[in-house]
mmCIF file of C-alpha atoms in Angstrom:
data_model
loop_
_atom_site.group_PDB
_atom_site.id
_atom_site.type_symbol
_atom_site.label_atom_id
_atom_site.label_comp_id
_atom_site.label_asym_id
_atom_site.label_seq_id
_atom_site.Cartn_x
_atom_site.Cartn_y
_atom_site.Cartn_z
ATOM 1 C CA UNK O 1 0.000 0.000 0.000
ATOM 2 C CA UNK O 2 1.279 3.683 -0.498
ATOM 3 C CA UNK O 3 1.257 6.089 2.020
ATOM 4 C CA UNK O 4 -0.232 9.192 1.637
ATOM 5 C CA UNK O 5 3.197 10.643 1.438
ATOM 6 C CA UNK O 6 3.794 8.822 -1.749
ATOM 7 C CA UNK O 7 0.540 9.153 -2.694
ATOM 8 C CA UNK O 8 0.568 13.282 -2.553
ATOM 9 C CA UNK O 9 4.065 13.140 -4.788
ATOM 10 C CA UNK O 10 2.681 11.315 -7.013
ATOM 11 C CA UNK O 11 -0.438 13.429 -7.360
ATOM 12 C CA UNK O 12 1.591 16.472 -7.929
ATOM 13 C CA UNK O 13 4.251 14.789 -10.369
ATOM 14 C CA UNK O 14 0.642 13.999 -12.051
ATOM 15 C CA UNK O 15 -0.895 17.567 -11.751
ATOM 16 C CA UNK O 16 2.844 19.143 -13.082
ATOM 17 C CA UNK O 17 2.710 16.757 -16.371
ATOM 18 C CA UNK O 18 -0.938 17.407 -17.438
ATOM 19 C CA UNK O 19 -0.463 19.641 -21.136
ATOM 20 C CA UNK O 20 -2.256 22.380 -21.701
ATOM 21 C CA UNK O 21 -1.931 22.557 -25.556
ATOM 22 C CA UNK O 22 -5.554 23.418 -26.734
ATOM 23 C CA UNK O 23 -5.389 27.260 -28.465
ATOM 24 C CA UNK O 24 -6.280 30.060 -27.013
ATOM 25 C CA UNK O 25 -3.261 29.147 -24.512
ATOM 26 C CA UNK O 26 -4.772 32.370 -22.804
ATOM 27 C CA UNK O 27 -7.718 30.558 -21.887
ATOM 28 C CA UNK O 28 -5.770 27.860 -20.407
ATOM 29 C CA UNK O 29 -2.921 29.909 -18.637
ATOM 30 C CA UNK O 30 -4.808 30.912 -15.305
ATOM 31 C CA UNK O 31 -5.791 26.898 -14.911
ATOM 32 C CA UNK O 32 -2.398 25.611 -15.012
ATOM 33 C CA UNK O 33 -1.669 29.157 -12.950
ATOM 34 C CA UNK O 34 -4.200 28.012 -10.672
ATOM 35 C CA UNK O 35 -3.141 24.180 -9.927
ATOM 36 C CA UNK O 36 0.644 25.183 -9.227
ATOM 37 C CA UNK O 37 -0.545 27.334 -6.727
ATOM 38 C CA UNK O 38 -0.588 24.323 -4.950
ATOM 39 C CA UNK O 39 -2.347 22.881 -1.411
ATOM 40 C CA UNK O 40 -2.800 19.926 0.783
ATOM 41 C CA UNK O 41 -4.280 17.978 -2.405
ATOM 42 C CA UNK O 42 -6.912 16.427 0.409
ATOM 43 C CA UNK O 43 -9.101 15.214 -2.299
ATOM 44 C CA UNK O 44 -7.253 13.316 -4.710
ATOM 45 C CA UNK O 45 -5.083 11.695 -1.532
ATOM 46 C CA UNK O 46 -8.116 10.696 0.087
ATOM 47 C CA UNK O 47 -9.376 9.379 -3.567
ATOM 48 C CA UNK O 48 -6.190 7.400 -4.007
ATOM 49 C CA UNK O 49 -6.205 6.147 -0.181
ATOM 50 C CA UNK O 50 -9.801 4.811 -0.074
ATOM 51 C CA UNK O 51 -9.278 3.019 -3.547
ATOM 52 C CA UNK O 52 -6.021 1.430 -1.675
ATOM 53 C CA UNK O 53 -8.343 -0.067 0.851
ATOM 54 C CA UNK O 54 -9.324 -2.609 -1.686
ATOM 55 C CA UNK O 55 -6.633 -2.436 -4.878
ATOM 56 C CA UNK O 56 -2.829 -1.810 -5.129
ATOM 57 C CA UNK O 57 -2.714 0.061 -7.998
ATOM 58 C CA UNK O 58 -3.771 4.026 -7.345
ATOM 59 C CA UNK O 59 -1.972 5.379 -10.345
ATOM 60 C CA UNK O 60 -4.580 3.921 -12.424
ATOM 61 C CA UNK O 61 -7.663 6.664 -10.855
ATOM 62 C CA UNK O 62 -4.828 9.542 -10.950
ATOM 63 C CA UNK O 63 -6.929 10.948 -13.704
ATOM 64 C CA UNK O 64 -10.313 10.738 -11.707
ATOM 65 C CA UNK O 65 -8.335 12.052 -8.829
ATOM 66 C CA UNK O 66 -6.803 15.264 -10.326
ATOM 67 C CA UNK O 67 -10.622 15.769 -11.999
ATOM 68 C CA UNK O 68 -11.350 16.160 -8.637
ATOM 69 C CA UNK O 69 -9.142 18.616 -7.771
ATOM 70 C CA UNK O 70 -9.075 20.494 -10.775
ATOM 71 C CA UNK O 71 -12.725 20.646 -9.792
ATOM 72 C CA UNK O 72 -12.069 22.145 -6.370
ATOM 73 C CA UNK O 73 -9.543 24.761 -7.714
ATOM 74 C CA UNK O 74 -12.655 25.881 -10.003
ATOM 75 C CA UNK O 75 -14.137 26.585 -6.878
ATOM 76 C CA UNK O 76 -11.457 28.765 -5.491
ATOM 77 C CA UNK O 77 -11.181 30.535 -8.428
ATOM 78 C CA UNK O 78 -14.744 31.510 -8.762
ATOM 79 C CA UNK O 79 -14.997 31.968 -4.619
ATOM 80 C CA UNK O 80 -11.999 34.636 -4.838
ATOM 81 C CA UNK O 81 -14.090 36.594 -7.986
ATOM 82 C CA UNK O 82 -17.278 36.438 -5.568
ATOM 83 C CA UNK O 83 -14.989 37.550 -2.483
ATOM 84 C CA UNK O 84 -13.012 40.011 -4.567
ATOM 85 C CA UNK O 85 -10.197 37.815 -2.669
ATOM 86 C CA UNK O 86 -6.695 39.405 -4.146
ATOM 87 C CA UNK O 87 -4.444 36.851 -2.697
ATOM 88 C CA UNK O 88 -4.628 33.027 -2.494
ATOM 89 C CA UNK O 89 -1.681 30.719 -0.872
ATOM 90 C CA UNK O 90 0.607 34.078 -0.851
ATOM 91 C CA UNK O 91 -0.037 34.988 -5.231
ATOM 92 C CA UNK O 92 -2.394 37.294 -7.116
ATOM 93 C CA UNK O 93 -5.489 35.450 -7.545
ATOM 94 C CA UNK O 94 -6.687 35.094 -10.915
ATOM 95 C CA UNK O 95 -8.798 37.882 -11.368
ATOM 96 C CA UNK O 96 -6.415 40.543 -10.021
ATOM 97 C CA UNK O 97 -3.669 38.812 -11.877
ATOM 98 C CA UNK O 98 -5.116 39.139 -15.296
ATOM 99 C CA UNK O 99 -9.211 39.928 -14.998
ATOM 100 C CA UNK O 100 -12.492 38.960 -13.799
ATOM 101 C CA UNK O 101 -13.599 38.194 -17.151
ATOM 102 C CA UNK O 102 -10.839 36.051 -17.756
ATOM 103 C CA UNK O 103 -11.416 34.800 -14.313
ATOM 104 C CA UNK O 104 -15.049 33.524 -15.464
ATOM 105 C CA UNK O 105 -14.043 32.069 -18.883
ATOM 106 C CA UNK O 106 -10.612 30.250 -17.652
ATOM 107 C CA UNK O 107 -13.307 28.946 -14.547
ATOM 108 C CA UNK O 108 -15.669 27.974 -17.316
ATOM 109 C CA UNK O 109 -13.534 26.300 -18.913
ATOM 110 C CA UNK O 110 -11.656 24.823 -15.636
ATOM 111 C CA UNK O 111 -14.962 23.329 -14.993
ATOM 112 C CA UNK O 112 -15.211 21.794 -18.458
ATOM 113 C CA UNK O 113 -11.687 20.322 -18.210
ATOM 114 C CA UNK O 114 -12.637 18.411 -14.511
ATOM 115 C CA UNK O 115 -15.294 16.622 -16.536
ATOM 116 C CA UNK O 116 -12.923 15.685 -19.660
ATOM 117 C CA UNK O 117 -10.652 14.483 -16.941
ATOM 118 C CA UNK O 118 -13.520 12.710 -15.013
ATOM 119 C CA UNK O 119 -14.449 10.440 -18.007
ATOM 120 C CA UNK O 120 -10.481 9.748 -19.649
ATOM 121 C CA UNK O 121 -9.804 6.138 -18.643
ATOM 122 C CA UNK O 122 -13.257 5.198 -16.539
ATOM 123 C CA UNK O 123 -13.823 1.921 -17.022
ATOM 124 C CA UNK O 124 -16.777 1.186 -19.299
ATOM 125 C CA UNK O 125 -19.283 -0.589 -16.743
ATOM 126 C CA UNK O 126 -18.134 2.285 -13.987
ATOM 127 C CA UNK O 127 -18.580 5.589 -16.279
ATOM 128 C CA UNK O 128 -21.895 5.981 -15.526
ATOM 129 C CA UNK O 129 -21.862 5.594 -11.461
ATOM 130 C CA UNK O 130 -18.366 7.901 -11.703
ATOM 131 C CA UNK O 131 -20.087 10.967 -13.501
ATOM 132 C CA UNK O 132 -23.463 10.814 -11.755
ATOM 133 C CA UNK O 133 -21.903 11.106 -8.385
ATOM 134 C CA UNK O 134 -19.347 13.768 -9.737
ATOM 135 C CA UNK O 135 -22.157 15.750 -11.485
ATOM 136 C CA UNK O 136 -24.510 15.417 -8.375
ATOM 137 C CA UNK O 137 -21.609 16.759 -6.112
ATOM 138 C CA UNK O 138 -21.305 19.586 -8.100
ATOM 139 C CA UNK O 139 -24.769 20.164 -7.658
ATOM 140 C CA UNK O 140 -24.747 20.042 -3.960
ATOM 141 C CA UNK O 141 -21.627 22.324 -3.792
ATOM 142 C CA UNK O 142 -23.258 25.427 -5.680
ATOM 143 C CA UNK O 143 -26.643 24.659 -3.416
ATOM 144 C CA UNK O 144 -24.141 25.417 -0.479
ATOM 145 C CA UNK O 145 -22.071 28.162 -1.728
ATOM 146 C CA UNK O 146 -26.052 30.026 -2.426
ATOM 147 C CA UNK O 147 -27.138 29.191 1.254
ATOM 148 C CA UNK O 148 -23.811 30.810 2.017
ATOM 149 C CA UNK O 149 -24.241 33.705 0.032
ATOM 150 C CA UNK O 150 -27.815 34.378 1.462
ATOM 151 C CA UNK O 151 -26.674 33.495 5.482
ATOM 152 C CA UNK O 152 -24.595 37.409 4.474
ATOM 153 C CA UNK O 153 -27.912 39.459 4.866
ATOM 154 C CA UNK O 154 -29.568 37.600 7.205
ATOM 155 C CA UNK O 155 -29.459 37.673 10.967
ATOM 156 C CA UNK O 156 -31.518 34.777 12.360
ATOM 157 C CA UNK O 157 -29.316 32.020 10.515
ATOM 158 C CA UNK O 158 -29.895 28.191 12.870
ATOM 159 C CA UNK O 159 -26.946 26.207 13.920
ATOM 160 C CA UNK O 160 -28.716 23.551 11.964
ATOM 161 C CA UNK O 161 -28.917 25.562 8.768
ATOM 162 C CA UNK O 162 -25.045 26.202 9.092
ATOM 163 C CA UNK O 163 -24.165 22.684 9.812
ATOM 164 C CA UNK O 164 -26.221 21.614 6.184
ATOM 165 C CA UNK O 165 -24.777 24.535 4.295
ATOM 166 C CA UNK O 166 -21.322 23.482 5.529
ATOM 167 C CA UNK O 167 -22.223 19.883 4.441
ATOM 168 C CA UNK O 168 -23.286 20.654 0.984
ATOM 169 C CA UNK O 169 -20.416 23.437 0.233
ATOM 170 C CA UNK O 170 -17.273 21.651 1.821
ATOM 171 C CA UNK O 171 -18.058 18.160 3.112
ATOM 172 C CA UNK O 172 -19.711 16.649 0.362
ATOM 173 C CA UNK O 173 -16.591 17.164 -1.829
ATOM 174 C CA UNK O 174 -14.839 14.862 0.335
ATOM 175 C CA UNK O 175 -17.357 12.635 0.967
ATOM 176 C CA UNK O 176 -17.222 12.120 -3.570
ATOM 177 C CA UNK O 177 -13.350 11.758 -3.073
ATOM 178 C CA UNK O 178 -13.552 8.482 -0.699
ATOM 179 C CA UNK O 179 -16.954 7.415 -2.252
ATOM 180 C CA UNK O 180 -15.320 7.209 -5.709
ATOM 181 C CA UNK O 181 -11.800 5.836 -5.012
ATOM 182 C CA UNK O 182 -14.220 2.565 -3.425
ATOM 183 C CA UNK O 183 -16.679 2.874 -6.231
ATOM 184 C CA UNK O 184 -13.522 2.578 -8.643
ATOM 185 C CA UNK O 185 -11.985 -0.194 -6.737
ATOM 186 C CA UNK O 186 -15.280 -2.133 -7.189
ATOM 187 C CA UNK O 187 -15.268 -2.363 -2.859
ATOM 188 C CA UNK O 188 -18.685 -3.596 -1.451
ATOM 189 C CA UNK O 189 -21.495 -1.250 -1.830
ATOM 190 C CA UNK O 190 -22.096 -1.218 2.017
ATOM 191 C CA UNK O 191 -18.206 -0.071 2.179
ATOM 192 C CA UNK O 192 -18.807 2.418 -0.427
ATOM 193 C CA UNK O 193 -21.499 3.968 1.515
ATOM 194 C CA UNK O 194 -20.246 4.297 4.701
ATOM 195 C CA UNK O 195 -16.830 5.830 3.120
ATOM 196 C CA UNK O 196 -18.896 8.865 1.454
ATOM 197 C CA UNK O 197 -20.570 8.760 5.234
ATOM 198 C CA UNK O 198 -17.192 9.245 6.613
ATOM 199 C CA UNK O 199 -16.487 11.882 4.260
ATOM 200 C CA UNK O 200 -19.238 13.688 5.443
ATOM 201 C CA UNK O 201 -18.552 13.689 8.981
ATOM 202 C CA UNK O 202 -15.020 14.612 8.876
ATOM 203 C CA UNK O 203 -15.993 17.471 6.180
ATOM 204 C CA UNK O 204 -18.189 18.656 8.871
ATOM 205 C CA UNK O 205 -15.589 18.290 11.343
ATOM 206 C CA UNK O 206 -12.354 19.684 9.487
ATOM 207 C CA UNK O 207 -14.806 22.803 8.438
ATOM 208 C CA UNK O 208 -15.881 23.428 11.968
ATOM 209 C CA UNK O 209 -12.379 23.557 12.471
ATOM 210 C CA UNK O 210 -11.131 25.456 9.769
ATOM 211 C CA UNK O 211 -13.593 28.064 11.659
ATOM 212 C CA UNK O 212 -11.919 27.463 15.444
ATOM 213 C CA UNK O 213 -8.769 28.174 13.883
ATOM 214 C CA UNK O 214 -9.943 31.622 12.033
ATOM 215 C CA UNK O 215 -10.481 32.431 15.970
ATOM 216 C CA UNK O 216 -7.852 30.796 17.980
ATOM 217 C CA UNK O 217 -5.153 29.816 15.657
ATOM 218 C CA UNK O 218 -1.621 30.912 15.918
ATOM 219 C CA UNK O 219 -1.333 32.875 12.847
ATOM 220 C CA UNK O 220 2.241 32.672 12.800
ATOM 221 C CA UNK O 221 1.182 28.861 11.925
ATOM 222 C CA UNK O 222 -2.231 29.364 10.723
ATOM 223 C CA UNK O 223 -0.313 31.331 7.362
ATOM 224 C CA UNK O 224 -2.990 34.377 7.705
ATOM 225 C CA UNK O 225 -4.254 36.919 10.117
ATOM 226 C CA UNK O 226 -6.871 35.359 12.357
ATOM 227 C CA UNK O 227 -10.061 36.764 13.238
ATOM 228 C CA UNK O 228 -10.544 37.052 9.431
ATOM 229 C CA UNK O 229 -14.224 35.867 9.505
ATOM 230 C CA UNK O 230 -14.971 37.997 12.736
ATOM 231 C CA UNK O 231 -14.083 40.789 10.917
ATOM 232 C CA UNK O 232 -16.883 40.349 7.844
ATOM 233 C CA UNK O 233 -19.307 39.254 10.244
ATOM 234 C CA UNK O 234 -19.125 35.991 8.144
ATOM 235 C CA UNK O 235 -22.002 33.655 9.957
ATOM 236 C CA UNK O 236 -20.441 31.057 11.196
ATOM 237 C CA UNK O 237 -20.661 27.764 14.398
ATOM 238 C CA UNK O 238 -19.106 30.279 16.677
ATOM 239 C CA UNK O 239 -20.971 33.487 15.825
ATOM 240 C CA UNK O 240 -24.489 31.625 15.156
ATOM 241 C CA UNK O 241 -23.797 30.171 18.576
ATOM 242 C CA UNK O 242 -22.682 33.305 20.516
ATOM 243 C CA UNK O 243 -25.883 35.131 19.585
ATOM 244 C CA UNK O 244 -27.982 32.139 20.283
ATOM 245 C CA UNK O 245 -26.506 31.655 23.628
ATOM 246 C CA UNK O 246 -25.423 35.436 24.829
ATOM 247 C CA UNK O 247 -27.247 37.122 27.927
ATOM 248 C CA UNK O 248 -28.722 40.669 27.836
ATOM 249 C CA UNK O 249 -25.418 42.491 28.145
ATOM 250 C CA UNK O 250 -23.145 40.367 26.049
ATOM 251 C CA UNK O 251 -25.978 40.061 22.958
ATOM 252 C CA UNK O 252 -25.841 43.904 22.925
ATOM 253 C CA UNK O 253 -22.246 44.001 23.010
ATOM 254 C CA UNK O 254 -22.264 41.597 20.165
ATOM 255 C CA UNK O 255 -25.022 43.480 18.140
ATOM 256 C CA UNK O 256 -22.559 46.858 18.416
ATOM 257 C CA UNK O 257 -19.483 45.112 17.148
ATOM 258 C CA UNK O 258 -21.149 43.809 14.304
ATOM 259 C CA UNK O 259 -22.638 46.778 13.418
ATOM 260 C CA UNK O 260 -19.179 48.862 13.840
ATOM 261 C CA UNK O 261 -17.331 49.699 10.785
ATOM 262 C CA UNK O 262 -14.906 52.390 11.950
ATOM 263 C CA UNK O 263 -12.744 50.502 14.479
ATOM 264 C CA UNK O 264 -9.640 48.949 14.223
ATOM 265 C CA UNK O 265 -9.411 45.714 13.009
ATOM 266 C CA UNK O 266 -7.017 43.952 16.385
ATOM 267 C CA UNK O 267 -10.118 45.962 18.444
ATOM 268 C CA UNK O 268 -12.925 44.337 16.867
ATOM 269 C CA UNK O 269 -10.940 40.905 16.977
ATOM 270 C CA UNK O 270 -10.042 41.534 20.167
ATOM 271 C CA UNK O 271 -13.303 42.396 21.656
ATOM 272 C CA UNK O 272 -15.403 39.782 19.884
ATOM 273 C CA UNK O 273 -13.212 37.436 20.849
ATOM 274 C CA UNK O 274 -13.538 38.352 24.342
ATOM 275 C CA UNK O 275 -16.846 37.567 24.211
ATOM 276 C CA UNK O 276 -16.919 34.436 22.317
ATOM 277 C CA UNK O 277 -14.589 33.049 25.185
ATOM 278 C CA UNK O 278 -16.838 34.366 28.051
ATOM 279 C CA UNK O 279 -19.747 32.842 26.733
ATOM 280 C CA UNK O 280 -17.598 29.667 26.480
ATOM 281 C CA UNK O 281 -17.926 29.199 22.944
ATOM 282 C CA UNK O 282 -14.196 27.781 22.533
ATOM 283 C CA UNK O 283 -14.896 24.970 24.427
ATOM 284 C CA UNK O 284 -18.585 24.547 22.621
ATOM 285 C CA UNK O 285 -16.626 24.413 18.960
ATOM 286 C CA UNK O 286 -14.320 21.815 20.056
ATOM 287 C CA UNK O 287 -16.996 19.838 21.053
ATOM 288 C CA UNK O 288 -18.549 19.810 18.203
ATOM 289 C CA UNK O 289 -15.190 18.868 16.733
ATOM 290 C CA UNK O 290 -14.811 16.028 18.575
ATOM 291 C CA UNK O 291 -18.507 14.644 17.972
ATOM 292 C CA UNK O 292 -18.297 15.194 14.618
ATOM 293 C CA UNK O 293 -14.772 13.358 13.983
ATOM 294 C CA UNK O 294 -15.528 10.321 16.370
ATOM 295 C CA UNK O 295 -18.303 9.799 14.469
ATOM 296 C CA UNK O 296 -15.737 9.810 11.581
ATOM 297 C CA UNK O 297 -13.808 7.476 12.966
ATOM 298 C CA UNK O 298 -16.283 5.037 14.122
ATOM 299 C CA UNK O 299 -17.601 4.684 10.572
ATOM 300 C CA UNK O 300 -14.053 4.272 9.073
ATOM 301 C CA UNK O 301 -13.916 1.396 11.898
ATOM 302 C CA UNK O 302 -16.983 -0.217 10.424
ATOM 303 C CA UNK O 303 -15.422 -1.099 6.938
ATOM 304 C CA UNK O 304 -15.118 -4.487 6.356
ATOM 305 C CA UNK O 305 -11.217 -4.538 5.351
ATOM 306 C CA UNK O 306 -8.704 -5.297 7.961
ATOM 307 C CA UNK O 307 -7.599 -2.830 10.487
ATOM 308 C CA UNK O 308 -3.759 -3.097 8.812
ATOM 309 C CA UNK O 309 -5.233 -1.195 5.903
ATOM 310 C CA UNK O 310 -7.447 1.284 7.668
ATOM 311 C CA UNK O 311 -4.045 2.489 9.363
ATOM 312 C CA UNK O 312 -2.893 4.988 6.343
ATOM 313 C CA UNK O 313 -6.617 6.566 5.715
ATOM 314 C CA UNK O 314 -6.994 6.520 10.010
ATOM 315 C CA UNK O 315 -3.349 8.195 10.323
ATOM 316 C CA UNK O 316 -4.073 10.650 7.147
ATOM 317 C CA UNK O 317 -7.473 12.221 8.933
ATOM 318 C CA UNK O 318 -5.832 12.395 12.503
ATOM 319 C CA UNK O 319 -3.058 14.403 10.656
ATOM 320 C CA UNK O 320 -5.711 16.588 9.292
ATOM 321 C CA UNK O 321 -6.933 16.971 12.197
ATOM 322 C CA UNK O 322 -4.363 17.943 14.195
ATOM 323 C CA UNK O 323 -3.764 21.023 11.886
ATOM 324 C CA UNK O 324 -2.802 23.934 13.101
ATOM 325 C CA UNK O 325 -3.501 25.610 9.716
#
């Protein structure tokens, strides 16, 4: 079996090889621009790793893998146009490198290359299965990224509501990653199932996360300024929850913060945070961590393949985990 060491070489070796040699090459610039920007590559490792659980031959979905994650970069690229984002992983995104209406063609066409890359080298009696789940995915992720979208301009957003939009817009990519690696290893359908349910719940946990961190990470690890969603007044678990569960005097405390657009930024960060840990909602978020990725972990127990292969995918999601960034 490979580790997911080897496995994320391998997957950027891959990524690096891929031509580009269709004309415009203008059209096609920002993608490969976009992919060597690089990342953790979570998607296409935890492709390749589930699809180890049952075969020894990973190279043979690489194509399926990097669809995936050409996919996700697609995502990025159109997320930093909607943000007006000018930086991603320390470069000019695309749309302050070149434009924003090269920005929505190169995505267009980003998108269109995923699905070439979905279909090269699918089996015959697996194409079908493959594209459904990778068009339905797809589907689910733009159904998240609107409920996102409308959570800006309201006010009364549920916990519950948060926890399905973060389902739909980050989970459910990885849940597709494990889901297909088994699906392409022809593993038991029970096994495939309860991979894509593992996917969910550490999505769910790793985004929850992702949010603790924007809070309480070290940014001198974390790679960025915390208190970045704080500062937007970006809904999220820890927000959601500290209006929910604030008394009199804290809630209005809250309410003037997030209605004060003049302050310094370390002030507002400062003082929201203050709150958040007063309420307690540090210790809420983790958890909801915890919940979340033991219920992870239990499913990846469930799979009926012996323990001695479970150890790579098991050792890859504590190390994701245990991120600090």
């Amino acid at each position: 079996m490979k580790t997911a060491k080897e496995i994320l070489t391998i997957v950027n070796d891959y990524l690096g090889s891929l031509p580009y040699d269709r004309q415009p090459s203008s059209l096609y610039a920002p993608i490969r621009y976009t992919l060597d920007l690089g990342g953790k590559r979570l998607r296409p490792t935890l492709m390749l790793l589930a699809y180890n659980l049952y075969r020894e031959n990973p190279e043979s979905i690489l194509s399926q893998a990097c669809a995936l994650e050409t996919y996700h970069n697609f995502t990025l690229l159109h997320d930093d146009l909607m943000d007006n984002a000018l930086v991603r992983r320390g470069k000019p995104t695309v749309h302050k490198k070149w434009d924003a209406n090269t920005a929505i063609l190169s995505g267009d066409a980003m998108l269109s290359v995923a699905f070439m890359r979905m279909m090269q080298n699918c089996p015959d009696n697996l194409l079908r299965d493959v594209m459904e789940l990778f068009t339905e995915t797809t589907l689910l992720i733009d159904e998240g990224q609107q409920m996102d979208m409308e959570f800006e301009t309201r006010d009364d957003v549920a916990e519950e509501e948060y926890i399905e939009m973060i389902r739909l817009k980050t989970s459910v990519l990885l849940a597709c990653a494990l889901k297909m690696g088994a699906l392409m290893a022809e593993a038991p359908e029970k096994d495939t199932q309860t991979l894509y349910d593992f996917g969910v719940a550490l999505g769910l946990a790793f985004q929850l996360q992702d949010d603790f961190l924007d809070v309480y990470g070290d940014p001198a690890v974390f790679g960025k300024a915390i208190g970045g969603d704080i500062m937007c007044n970006k809904k999220t678990y820890m927000l959601i929850n500290a209006l929910r569960l604030a008394d009199d005097k804290q809630r209005e405390e809250l309410e003037y913060w997030l209605q004060e657009e003049e302050k310094e930024p370390k002030e507002k960060i400062a003082a929201v945070t203050s709150i958040y840990n007063k309420i307690g909602i540090d210790k809420l978020a983790k958890q909801k961590i915890e919940c979340y990725f033991d219920e992870a972990l239990q499913l990846l127990k469930s799979l009926s393949v012996a323990e001695e292969r479970k150890a790579e995918l098991a050792n890859y999601t504590h190390a994701m985990m245990n991120r600090q960034k």
